[in-house]
C-alpha positions in Angstrom: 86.1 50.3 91.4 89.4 51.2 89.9 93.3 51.4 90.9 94.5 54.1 93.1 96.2 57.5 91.5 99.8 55.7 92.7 98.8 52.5 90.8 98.5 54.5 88.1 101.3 56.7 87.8 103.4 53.1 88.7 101.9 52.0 85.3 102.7 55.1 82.9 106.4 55.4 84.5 107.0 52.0 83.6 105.4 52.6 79.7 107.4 55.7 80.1 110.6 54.0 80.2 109.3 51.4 78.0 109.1 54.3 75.1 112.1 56.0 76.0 114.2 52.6 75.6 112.8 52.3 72.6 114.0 54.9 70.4 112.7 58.2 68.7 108.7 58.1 68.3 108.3 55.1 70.3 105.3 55.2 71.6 103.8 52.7 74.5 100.4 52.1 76.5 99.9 50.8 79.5 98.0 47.9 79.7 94.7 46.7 82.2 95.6 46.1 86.0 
């Protein structure tokens, strides 16, 4: 199956803010469920 659209966009916010905390060209992926 897979993770649901909300599991999803739970997991690239949090890389999101990962990145942003960062610094300039910071760039993060989410990992696997």
């Amino acid at each position: 199956e897979g993770e649901g659209p909300e599991a999803l966009l739970a997991r690239a916010d949090t890389a999101l803010y990962q990145a942003k905390a960062g610094g300039r060209n910071c760039v993060r992926l989410a990992g696997e469920p």
